[in-house]
mmCIF file of C-alpha atoms in Angstrom:
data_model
loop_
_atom_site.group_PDB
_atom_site.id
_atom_site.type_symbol
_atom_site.label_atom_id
_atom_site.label_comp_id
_atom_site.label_asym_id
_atom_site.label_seq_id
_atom_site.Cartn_x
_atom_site.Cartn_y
_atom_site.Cartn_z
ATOM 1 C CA UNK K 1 113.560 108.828 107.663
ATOM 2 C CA UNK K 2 112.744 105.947 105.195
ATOM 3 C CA UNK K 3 109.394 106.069 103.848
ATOM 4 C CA UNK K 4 109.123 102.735 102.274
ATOM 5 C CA UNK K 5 109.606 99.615 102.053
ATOM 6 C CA UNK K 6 109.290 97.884 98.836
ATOM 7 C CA UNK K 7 110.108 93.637 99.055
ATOM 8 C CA UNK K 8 110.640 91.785 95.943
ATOM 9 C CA UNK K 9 108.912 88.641 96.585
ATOM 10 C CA UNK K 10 110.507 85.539 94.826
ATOM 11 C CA UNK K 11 108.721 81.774 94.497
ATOM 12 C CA UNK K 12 111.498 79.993 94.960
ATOM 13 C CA UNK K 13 110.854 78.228 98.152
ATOM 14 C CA UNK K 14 108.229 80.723 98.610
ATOM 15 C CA UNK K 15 105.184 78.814 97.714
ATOM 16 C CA UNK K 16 103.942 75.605 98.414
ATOM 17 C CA UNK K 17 103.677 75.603 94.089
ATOM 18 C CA UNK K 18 103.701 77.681 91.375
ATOM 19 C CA UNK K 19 99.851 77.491 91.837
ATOM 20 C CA UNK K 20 99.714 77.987 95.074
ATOM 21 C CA UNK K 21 98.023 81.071 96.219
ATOM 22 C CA UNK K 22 98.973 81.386 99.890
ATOM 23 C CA UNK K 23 103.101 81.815 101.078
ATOM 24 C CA UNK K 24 105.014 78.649 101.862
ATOM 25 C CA UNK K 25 107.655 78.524 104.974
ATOM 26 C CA UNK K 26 110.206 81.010 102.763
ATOM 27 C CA UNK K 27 107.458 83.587 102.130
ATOM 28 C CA UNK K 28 106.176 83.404 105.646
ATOM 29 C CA UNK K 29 109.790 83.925 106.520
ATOM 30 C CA UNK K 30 110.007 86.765 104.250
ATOM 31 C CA UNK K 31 106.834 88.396 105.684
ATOM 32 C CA UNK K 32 108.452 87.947 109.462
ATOM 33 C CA UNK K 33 111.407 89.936 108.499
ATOM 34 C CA UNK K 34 109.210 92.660 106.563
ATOM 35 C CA UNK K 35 107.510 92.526 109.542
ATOM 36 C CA UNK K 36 110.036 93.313 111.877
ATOM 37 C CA UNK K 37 111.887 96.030 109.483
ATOM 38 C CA UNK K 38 108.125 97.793 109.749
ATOM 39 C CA UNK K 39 108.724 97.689 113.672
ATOM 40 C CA UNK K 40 111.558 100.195 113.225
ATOM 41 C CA UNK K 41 111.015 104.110 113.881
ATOM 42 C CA UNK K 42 112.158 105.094 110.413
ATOM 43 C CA UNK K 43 109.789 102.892 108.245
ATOM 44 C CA UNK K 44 106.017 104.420 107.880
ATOM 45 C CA UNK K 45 103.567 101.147 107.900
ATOM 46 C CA UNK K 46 101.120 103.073 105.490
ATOM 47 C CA UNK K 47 103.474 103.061 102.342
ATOM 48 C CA UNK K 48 104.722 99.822 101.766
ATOM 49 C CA UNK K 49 104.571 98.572 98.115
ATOM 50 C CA UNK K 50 105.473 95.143 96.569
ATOM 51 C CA UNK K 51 106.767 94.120 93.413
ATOM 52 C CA UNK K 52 107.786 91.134 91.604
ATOM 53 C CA UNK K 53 108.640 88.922 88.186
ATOM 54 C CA UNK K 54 108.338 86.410 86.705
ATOM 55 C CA UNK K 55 108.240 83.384 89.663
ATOM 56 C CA UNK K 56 108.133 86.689 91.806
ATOM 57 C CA UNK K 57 105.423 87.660 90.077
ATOM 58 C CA UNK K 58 103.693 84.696 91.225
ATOM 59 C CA UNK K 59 104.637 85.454 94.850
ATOM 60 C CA UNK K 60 103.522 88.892 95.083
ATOM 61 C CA UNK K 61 100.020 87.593 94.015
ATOM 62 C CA UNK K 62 100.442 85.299 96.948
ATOM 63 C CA UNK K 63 101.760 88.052 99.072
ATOM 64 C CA UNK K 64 98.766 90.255 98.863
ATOM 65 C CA UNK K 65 96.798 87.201 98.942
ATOM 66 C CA UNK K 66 98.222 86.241 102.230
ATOM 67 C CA UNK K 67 98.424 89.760 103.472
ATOM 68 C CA UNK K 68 96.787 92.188 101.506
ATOM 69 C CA UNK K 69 96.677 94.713 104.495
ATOM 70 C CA UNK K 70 100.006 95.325 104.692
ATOM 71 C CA UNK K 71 100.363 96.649 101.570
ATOM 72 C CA UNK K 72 100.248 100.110 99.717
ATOM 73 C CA UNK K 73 99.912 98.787 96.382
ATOM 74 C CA UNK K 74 101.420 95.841 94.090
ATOM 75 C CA UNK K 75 102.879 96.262 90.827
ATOM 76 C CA UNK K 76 103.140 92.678 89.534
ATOM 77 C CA UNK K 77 105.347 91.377 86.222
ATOM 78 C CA UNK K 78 104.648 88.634 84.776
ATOM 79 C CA UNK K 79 102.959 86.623 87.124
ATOM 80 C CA UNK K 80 99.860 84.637 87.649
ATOM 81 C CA UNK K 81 98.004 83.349 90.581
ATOM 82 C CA UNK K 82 95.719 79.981 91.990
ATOM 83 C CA UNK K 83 92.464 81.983 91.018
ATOM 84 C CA UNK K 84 90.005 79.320 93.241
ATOM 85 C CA UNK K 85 92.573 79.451 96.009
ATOM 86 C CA UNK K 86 93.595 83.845 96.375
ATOM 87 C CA UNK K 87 91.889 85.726 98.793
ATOM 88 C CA UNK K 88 89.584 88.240 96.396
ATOM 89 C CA UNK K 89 88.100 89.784 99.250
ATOM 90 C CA UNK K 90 91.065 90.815 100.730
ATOM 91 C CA UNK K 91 92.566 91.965 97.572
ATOM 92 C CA UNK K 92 89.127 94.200 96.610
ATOM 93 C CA UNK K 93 88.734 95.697 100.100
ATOM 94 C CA UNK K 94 92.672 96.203 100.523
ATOM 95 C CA UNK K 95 93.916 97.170 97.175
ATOM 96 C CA UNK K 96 90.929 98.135 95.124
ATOM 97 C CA UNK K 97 92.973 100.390 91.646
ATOM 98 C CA UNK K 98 96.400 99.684 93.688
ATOM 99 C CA UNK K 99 97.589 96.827 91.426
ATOM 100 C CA UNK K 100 99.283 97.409 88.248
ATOM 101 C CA UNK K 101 100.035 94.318 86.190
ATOM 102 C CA UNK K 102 102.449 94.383 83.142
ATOM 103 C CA UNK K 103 102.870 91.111 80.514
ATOM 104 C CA UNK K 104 104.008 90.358 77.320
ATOM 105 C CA UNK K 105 101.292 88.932 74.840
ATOM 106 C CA UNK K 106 104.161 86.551 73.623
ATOM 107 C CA UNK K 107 105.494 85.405 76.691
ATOM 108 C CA UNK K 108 105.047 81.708 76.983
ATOM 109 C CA UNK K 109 106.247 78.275 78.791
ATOM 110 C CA UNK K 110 108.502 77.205 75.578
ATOM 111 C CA UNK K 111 111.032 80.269 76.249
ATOM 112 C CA UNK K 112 111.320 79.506 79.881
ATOM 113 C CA UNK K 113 108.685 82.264 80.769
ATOM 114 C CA UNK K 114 105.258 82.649 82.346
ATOM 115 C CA UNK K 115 102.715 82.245 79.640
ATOM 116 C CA UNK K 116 100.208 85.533 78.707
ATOM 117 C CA UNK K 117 97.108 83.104 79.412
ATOM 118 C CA UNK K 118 98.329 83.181 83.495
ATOM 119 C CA UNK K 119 98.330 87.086 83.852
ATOM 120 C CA UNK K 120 95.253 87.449 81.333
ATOM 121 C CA UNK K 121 93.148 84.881 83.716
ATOM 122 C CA UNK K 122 94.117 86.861 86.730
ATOM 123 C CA UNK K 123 92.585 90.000 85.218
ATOM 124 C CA UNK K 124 89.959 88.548 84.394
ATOM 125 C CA UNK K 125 89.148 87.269 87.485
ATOM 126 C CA UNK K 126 89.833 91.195 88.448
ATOM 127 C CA UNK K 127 87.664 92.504 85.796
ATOM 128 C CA UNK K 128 84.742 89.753 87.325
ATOM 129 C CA UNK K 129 85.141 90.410 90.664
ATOM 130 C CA UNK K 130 85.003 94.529 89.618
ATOM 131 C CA UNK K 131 88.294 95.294 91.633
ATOM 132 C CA UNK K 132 89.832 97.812 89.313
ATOM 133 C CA UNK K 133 93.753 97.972 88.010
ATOM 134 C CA UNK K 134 96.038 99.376 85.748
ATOM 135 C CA UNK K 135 97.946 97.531 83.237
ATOM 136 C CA UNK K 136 100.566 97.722 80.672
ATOM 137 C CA UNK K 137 100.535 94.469 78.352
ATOM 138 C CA UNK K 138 103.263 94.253 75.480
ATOM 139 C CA UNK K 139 102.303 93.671 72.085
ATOM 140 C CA UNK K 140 103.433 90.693 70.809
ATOM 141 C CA UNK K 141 106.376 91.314 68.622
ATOM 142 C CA UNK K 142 107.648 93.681 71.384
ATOM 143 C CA UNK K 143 111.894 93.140 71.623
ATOM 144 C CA UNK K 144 112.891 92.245 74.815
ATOM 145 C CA UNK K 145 116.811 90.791 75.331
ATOM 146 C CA UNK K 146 117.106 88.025 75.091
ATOM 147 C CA UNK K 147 113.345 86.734 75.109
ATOM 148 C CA UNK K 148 109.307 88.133 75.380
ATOM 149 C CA UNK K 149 109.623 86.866 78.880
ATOM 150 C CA UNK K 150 111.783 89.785 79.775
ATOM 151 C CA UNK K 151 109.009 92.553 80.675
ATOM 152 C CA UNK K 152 110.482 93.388 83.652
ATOM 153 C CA UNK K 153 113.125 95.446 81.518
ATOM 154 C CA UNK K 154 111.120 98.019 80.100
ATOM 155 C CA UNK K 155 108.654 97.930 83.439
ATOM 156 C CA UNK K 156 110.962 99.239 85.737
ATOM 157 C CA UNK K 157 112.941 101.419 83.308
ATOM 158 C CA UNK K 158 109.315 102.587 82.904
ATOM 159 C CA UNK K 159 109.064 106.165 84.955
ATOM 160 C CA UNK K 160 104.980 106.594 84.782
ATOM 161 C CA UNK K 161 105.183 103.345 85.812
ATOM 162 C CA UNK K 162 107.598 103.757 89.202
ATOM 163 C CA UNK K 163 105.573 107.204 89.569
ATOM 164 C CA UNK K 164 102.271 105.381 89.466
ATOM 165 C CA UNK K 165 103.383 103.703 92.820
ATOM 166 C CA UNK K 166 102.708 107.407 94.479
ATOM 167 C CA UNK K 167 100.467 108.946 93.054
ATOM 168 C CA UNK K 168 97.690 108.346 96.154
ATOM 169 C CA UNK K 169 101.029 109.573 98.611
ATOM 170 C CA UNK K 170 101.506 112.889 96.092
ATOM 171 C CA UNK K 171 97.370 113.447 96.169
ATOM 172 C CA UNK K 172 97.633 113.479 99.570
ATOM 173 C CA UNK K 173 100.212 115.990 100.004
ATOM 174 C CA UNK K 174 98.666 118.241 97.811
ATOM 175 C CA UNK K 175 95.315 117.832 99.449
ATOM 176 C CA UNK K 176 97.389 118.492 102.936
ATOM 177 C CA UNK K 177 98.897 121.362 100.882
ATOM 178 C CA UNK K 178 95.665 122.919 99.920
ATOM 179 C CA UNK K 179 94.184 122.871 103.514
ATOM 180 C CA UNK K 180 96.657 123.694 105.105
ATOM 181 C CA UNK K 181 99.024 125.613 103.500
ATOM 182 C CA UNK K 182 100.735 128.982 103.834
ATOM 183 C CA UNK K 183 100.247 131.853 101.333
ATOM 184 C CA UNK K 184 103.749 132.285 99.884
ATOM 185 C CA UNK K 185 105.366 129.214 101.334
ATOM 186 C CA UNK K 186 107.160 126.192 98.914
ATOM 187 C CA UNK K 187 106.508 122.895 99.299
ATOM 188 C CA UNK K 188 108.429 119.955 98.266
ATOM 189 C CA UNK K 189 106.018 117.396 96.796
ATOM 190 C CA UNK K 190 108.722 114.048 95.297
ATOM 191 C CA UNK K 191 110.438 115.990 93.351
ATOM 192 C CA UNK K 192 114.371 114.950 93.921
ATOM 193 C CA UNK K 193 113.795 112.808 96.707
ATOM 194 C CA UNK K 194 113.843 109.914 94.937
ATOM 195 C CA UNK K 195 116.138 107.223 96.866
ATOM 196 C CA UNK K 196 117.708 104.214 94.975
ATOM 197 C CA UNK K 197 117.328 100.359 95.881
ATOM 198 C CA UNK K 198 120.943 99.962 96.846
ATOM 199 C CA UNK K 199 120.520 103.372 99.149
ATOM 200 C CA UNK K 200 117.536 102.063 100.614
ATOM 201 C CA UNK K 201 119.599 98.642 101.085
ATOM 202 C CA UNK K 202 122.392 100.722 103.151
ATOM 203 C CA UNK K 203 119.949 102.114 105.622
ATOM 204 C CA UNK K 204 118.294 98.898 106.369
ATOM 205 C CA UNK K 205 121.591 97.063 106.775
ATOM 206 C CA UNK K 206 123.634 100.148 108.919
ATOM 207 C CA UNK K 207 120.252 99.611 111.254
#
């Protein structure tokens, strides 16, 4: 069965604006047909994660803004969010240490990027609000091809950082484990059953 499903929320058409904190008609669109992929017998509504860059980045702020519920945990890239307009108490009681935000210190508006100051003021507003998260922000100086804006590249080529994603899902199998285990049994916990995008994209589209 397919455990997860993990959208990759763009802005494009998405928002209302780039400051916009809530999903425009795409986004809502793109929620509907998560929505009705999580209505299938093979997906498991408890461990779905979202992820995004740059403009996406922006989106998946608005996603778990708009439905922070629905989601597992975020792991955002180079984004930034409408701090007056998200929904912080959806965010703390839903995803409370389930974000992880990555950034590069040089990224800025000049190189066609998402400046540093948007993702810093967004953890701020984190650190204020005492909703905890994990981060991973690039000193400047950091080489990225062909410009700072291009965190994404190391964050998903970044293995702690795809692991982080199920680490509660892992605790809880070993915890099951623990309980209820046999003496003398072996149990599979992740190891080599890791499934790629375009495998996952197969499935969904043979279904």
């Amino acid at each position: 069965s397919l455990h997860d499903a993990l959208p990759i929320s763009q802005l494009s058409g998405g928002l209302d604006s780039a400051d916009a904190a809530s999903l425009g008609v795409a986004g809502q669109a793109a929620y509907a047909l998560l929505e009705s992929v999580l209505e299938k017998d093979y997906a498991d509504n408890s461990k779905v994660y979202v992820t995004g860059c740059s403009m996406g980045g922006y989106g998946t702020w608005s996603m778990i803004s708009s439905h922070p519920e629905t989601f597992a945990a975020a792991l955002i890239v180079c984004g930034g969010t409408n701090l007056d307009g998200a929904n912080w108490e959806g965010i703390k009681a839903n995803l409370d240490g389930k974000l992880f935000i990555t950034h590069a210190k040089d990224d800025r508006s000049e190189i066609g990027g998402v400046p540093y100051a948007n993702g810093k003021a967004a953890m701020d507003k984190l650190d204020e609000l005492g909703i905890k998260y994990y981060s991973c922000i690039y000193d400047e100086g950091t080489i990225f091809y062909p410009t700072a804006h291009f965190s994404w590249t190391p964050t998903y080529a970044d293995k702690q950082i795809r692991d982080w994603l199920y680490v509660e899902d892992h605790a809880r199998a070993i915890d099951i484990i623990f309980h209820n285990g046999k003496i003398a049994d072996t149990y599979n916990i992740g190891g080599f059953n890791e499934w790629k995008n375009i495998d996952i994209i197969r499935v969904l589209i043979k279904t």
